[in-house]
């Protein structure tokens, strides 16, 4: 398809509109700072009712400041090499995915907000719901957020999800790293540091394969809290350093220091696990844009 460079939100929206009209793939290279002020009054950049879209930052110059991306009824979408932060308009998410949508790749981005505000001032850094599935989240740096990454917007938002998280760094987040309601997820070779309340939260029958991750200086790294039905985990060789485990007054359970797997999941694709003792070094060197 076509390749174009955008320096403003208005140019992104124009390129998406042209590709949609022509029914052709498009790659949009972001070379500048996208803001609400240069986005023709839009409260978010909608990738909507269109397939085969790549939004890719140029060097370290691709930035979304105060405005987020929404992938909505779109398939085969790549978001890569961007900084997206402090989004408090529209859905208040840095990136949101609303189905039906599938085959989405979120790779090598920096997504952040702030903990120095009310917990509802911003929303999620990366959320998905309503039939969004087949999503890969790799080499991203998530930090400074009350609500990092939610998948399933309510206890009735069911679906397979089929989301893989690998080689991400979740740093100084309060919760949802990630939160799954229903579905299946594979979470491997990620680094978790200085996370505050809860980490991975499996709810409403979600089954998560959690392996070769490093958790340090964090509370409740793996839990099933705040839904009527528990989720399940399949654990393999994770490292827990200076973590605390606190039972919740709400219905739920924690992995705990001697936790055992409560479910089983075999990912349907080949993959290679990094040595868990090298995960921290690898992730810190390679995440972000």
Coordinates of C-alpha atoms in Angstrom, one line a residue:
X1 CA 0.0 0.0 0.0
X2 CA 0.9 3.6 0.3
X3 CA 3.4 5.1 2.6
X4 CA 3.0 8.7 3.9
X5 CA 4.6 10.8 6.6
X6 CA 2.5 12.8 9.1
X7 CA 3.5 15.6 11.4
X8 CA 0.1 16.4 12.8
X9 CA -3.1 14.6 13.8
X10 CA -4.9 16.2 10.9
X11 CA -2.4 14.6 8.5
X12 CA -2.9 11.2 10.1
X13 CA -6.7 11.5 9.8
X14 CA -6.5 12.6 6.2
X15 CA -4.2 9.6 5.3
X16 CA -6.5 7.2 7.0
X17 CA -9.5 8.6 5.2
X18 CA -7.8 8.4 1.8
X19 CA -6.8 4.8 2.4
X20 CA -10.3 3.8 3.6
X21 CA -11.8 5.4 0.5
X22 CA -9.4 3.6 -1.8
X23 CA -9.6 0.3 0.2
X24 CA -5.8 0.0 0.2
X25 CA -3.3 -0.6 2.9
X26 CA -1.4 2.3 4.4
X27 CA 1.7 2.9 6.4
X28 CA 1.8 6.3 8.2
X29 CA 5.2 7.4 9.5
X30 CA 4.8 9.8 12.5
X31 CA 7.5 12.5 12.5
X32 CA 6.4 15.0 15.0
X33 CA 4.2 15.5 18.1
X34 CA 0.5 14.8 17.7
X35 CA -1.7 16.9 20.0
X36 CA -5.4 17.7 20.3
X37 CA -4.6 21.2 18.9
X38 CA -3.3 19.8 15.6
X39 CA -5.9 17.1 15.2
X40 CA -8.8 19.2 13.8
X41 CA -10.7 19.0 17.0
X42 CA -10.6 15.2 17.3
X43 CA -10.5 13.8 20.8
X44 CA -8.7 10.6 19.6
X45 CA -7.2 9.3 16.4
X46 CA -9.6 6.7 15.2
X47 CA -8.4 3.8 13.1
X48 CA -12.0 2.7 12.4
X49 CA -13.6 0.4 9.8
X50 CA -10.4 0.0 8.0
X51 CA -7.8 -2.9 7.6
X52 CA -4.1 -3.1 7.0
X53 CA -2.8 0.0 8.8
X54 CA 0.6 0.7 10.3
X55 CA 1.3 3.7 12.5
X56 CA 5.1 3.9 13.0
X57 CA 7.2 6.5 14.7
X58 CA 10.3 7.9 12.9
X59 CA 13.4 7.6 15.0
X60 CA 12.5 9.1 18.4
X61 CA 10.3 11.8 17.0
X62 CA 6.9 10.0 16.9
X63 CA 4.9 11.3 19.9
X64 CA 1.2 11.5 20.9
X65 CA 0.9 14.1 23.7
X66 CA -2.6 14.3 25.3
X67 CA -4.4 12.3 22.5
X68 CA -4.7 8.6 22.0
X69 CA -5.2 6.0 19.4
X70 CA -8.4 3.9 19.1
X71 CA -8.4 0.8 16.9
X72 CA -12.1 0.2 16.2
X73 CA -13.6 -2.5 13.9
X74 CA -10.1 -2.8 12.2
X75 CA -7.9 -5.7 11.4
X76 CA -4.2 -6.2 10.7
X77 CA -3.0 -3.1 12.5
X78 CA 0.6 -2.3 13.7
X79 CA 1.4 0.5 16.2
X80 CA 5.2 0.8 16.7
X81 CA 8.0 3.0 17.9
X82 CA 5.8 5.7 19.5
X83 CA 5.5 7.6 22.8
X84 CA 1.9 8.1 23.8
X85 CA 1.2 9.8 27.1
X86 CA -1.0 11.9 29.3
X87 CA -4.3 11.2 27.4
X88 CA -7.2 12.8 29.3
X89 CA -9.7 13.3 26.5
X90 CA -11.8 10.9 24.4
X91 CA -11.6 7.5 25.9
X92 CA -8.6 8.6 28.1
X93 CA -6.6 5.6 26.9
X94 CA -3.2 5.8 25.3
X95 CA -4.3 2.9 23.0
X96 CA -7.7 1.3 23.0
X97 CA -8.9 -1.6 20.9
X98 CA -12.6 -2.3 20.4
X99 CA -13.9 -5.2 18.5
X100 CA -14.6 -6.8 16.3
X101 CA -10.9 -6.4 15.7
X102 CA -8.1 -8.9 15.3
X103 CA -4.5 -9.3 14.4
X104 CA -3.2 -6.2 16.2
X105 CA 0.5 -5.7 17.1
X106 CA 1.6 -3.2 19.7
X107 CA 5.4 -3.1 19.6
X108 CA 8.3 -1.0 21.0
X109 CA 6.2 1.9 22.4
X110 CA 6.4 4.0 25.6
X111 CA 3.0 4.4 27.2
X112 CA 2.6 6.4 30.4
X113 CA 0.4 8.9 32.4
X114 CA 0.9 10.0 36.0
X115 CA 0.4 8.7 39.5
X116 CA 0.3 12.3 40.8
X117 CA -3.4 12.7 39.9
X118 CA -6.7 11.1 40.9
X119 CA -7.0 7.5 39.8
X120 CA -9.7 8.3 37.3
X121 CA -8.1 11.4 35.7
X122 CA -6.6 9.1 33.0
X123 CA -7.8 5.7 32.1
X124 CA -5.8 2.8 30.6
X125 CA -2.5 2.7 28.8
X126 CA -3.6 -0.2 26.6
X127 CA -7.2 -1.6 26.9
X128 CA -9.2 -3.9 24.7
X129 CA -12.8 -5.1 24.8
X130 CA -15.8 -6.3 22.8
X131 CA -14.4 -9.0 20.6
X132 CA -10.9 -7.7 20.2
X133 CA -8.6 -10.7 19.8
X134 CA -5.3 -12.0 18.4
X135 CA -3.3 -9.2 19.9
X136 CA 0.5 -9.2 20.5
X137 CA 2.0 -6.7 22.9
X138 CA 5.8 -6.7 22.8
X139 CA 8.8 -4.6 24.0
X140 CA 6.7 -1.8 25.4
X141 CA 7.5 0.3 28.4
X142 CA 4.4 0.9 30.5
X143 CA 4.9 3.2 33.5
X144 CA 3.4 5.7 35.9
X145 CA -0.2 4.7 35.6
X146 CA -3.1 3.9 37.9
X147 CA -4.7 1.6 35.3
X148 CA -2.2 0.0 32.9
X149 CA -3.8 -2.7 30.7
X150 CA -7.4 -4.0 30.9
X151 CA -8.8 -6.7 28.6
X152 CA -12.6 -7.1 29.0
X153 CA -14.5 -4.0 30.1
X154 CA -16.9 -5.8 32.4
X155 CA -17.9 -9.1 33.9
X156 CA -20.1 -9.7 30.9
X157 CA -17.6 -8.8 28.2
X158 CA -16.7 -12.3 27.3
X159 CA -14.5 -13.6 24.5
X160 CA -11.4 -15.6 23.6
X161 CA -9.0 -12.5 23.7
X162 CA -6.0 -14.6 22.6
X163 CA -3.4 -12.0 23.7
X164 CA 0.3 -12.5 24.1
X165 CA 2.5 -10.2 26.2
X166 CA 6.2 -10.6 26.0
X167 CA 9.3 -8.6 26.8
X168 CA 7.4 -5.6 28.2
X169 CA 8.4 -3.5 31.2
X170 CA 5.7 -2.6 33.7
X171 CA 7.1 0.0 36.0
X172 CA 5.4 2.1 38.7
X173 CA 1.9 1.0 37.9
X174 CA -0.9 0.6 40.4
X175 CA -2.8 -2.3 38.8
X176 CA -3.9 -4.2 35.6
X177 CA -0.6 -5.5 34.3
X178 CA -2.6 -6.9 32.7
X179 CA -6.2 -7.6 33.8
X180 CA -8.0 -10.3 31.9
X181 CA -11.7 -11.1 32.1
X182 CA -12.5 -14.3 30.2
X183 CA -10.3 -15.6 27.4
X184 CA -6.7 -16.8 27.2
X185 CA -3.4 -15.0 27.6
X186 CA 0.2 -15.8 27.3
X187 CA 2.5 -13.7 29.5
X188 CA 6.3 -14.4 29.2
X189 CA 9.7 -12.7 29.6
X190 CA 8.2 -9.5 31.1
X191 CA 9.8 -7.3 33.8
X192 CA 7.6 -6.0 36.7
X193 CA 9.2 -3.4 39.0
X194 CA 7.9 -1.1 41.7
X195 CA 4.2 -1.9 41.1
X196 CA 1.9 -0.8 43.8
X197 CA -1.4 -2.6 44.4
X198 CA -1.9 -5.6 42.2
X199 CA -0.2 -7.0 39.1
X200 CA -1.5 -9.7 36.8
X201 CA -5.2 -10.2 37.5
X202 CA -7.1 -13.2 36.0
X203 CA -10.9 -12.9 36.4
X204 CA -14.1 -14.5 35.2
X205 CA -12.5 -17.8 34.0
X206 CA -9.6 -16.3 32.2
X207 CA -6.7 -18.7 31.8
X208 CA -3.2 -17.2 31.7
X209 CA 0.1 -18.9 31.0
X210 CA 2.6 -16.9 33.1
X211 CA 6.3 -17.9 32.6
X212 CA 9.8 -16.7 32.9
X213 CA 8.7 -13.2 34.2
X214 CA 10.6 -11.2 36.8
X215 CA 8.7 -9.4 39.6
X216 CA 10.5 -7.1 42.0
X217 CA 9.6 -4.6 44.6
X218 CA 5.9 -5.1 44.0
X219 CA 2.8 -6.1 45.8
X220 CA 0.5 -9.0 44.8
X221 CA 2.2 -9.8 41.5
X222 CA -0.5 -12.4 40.4
X223 CA -4.0 -12.4 41.7
X224 CA -7.7 -13.1 41.0
X225 CA -9.6 -10.2 42.6
X226 CA -12.8 -8.2 42.3
X227 CA -15.1 -10.5 40.2
X228 CA -17.7 -13.1 41.1
X229 CA -15.7 -15.8 39.3
X230 CA -12.0 -16.5 39.6
X231 CA -9.5 -16.8 36.8
X232 CA -6.7 -19.3 36.5
X233 CA -3.0 -19.4 36.0
X234 CA -0.4 -21.8 34.6
X235 CA 2.9 -20.9 36.2
X236 CA 6.4 -21.7 35.0
X237 CA 9.6 -20.5 36.5
X238 CA 8.9 -16.9 37.5
X239 CA 11.2 -14.9 39.8
X240 CA 9.8 -13.0 42.8
X241 CA 12.2 -10.6 44.5
X242 CA 11.1 -8.4 47.5
X243 CA 7.4 -8.9 46.8
X244 CA 4.6 -8.8 49.3
X245 CA 1.4 -10.8 49.3
X246 CA -1.7 -9.3 50.8
X247 CA -5.1 -11.0 50.9
X248 CA -8.0 -8.8 49.7
X249 CA -11.1 -8.1 51.6
X250 CA -12.9 -8.6 48.3
X251 CA -13.6 -12.1 46.9
X252 CA -10.5 -13.5 45.4
X253 CA -7.2 -15.2 45.8
X254 CA -3.5 -14.6 45.4
X255 CA -0.7 -16.8 44.1
X256 CA 1.2 -16.3 47.3
X257 CA 4.9 -17.2 48.0
X258 CA 4.2 -20.9 47.5
X259 CA 1.6 -20.6 44.8
X260 CA 0.8 -23.4 42.4
X261 CA -0.8 -23.5 39.0
X262 CA -4.6 -23.5 39.0
X263 CA -5.1 -24.1 35.3
X264 CA -3.4 -25.2 32.2
X265 CA -2.7 -23.5 28.9
X266 CA -0.5 -24.6 25.9
X267 CA 0.1 -21.7 23.5
X268 CA -0.6 -22.8 19.9
X269 CA 2.6 -21.4 18.4
X270 CA 6.4 -22.0 18.7
X271 CA 8.3 -19.6 21.0
X272 CA 11.6 -19.4 22.8
X273 CA 11.8 -18.5 26.4
X274 CA 14.8 -16.3 27.5
X275 CA 16.7 -17.5 30.6
X276 CA 14.7 -15.9 33.4
X277 CA 17.9 -14.7 35.0
X278 CA 18.6 -12.6 32.0
X279 CA 15.1 -11.2 31.4
X280 CA 15.6 -8.0 33.4
X281 CA 18.7 -7.1 31.4
X282 CA 17.2 -7.9 28.1
X283 CA 13.9 -6.1 28.7
X284 CA 15.6 -2.9 30.1
X285 CA 17.9 -2.7 27.1
X286 CA 15.3 -3.3 24.4
X287 CA 11.9 -1.9 25.5
X288 CA 10.4 1.4 24.3
X289 CA 10.9 3.3 21.1

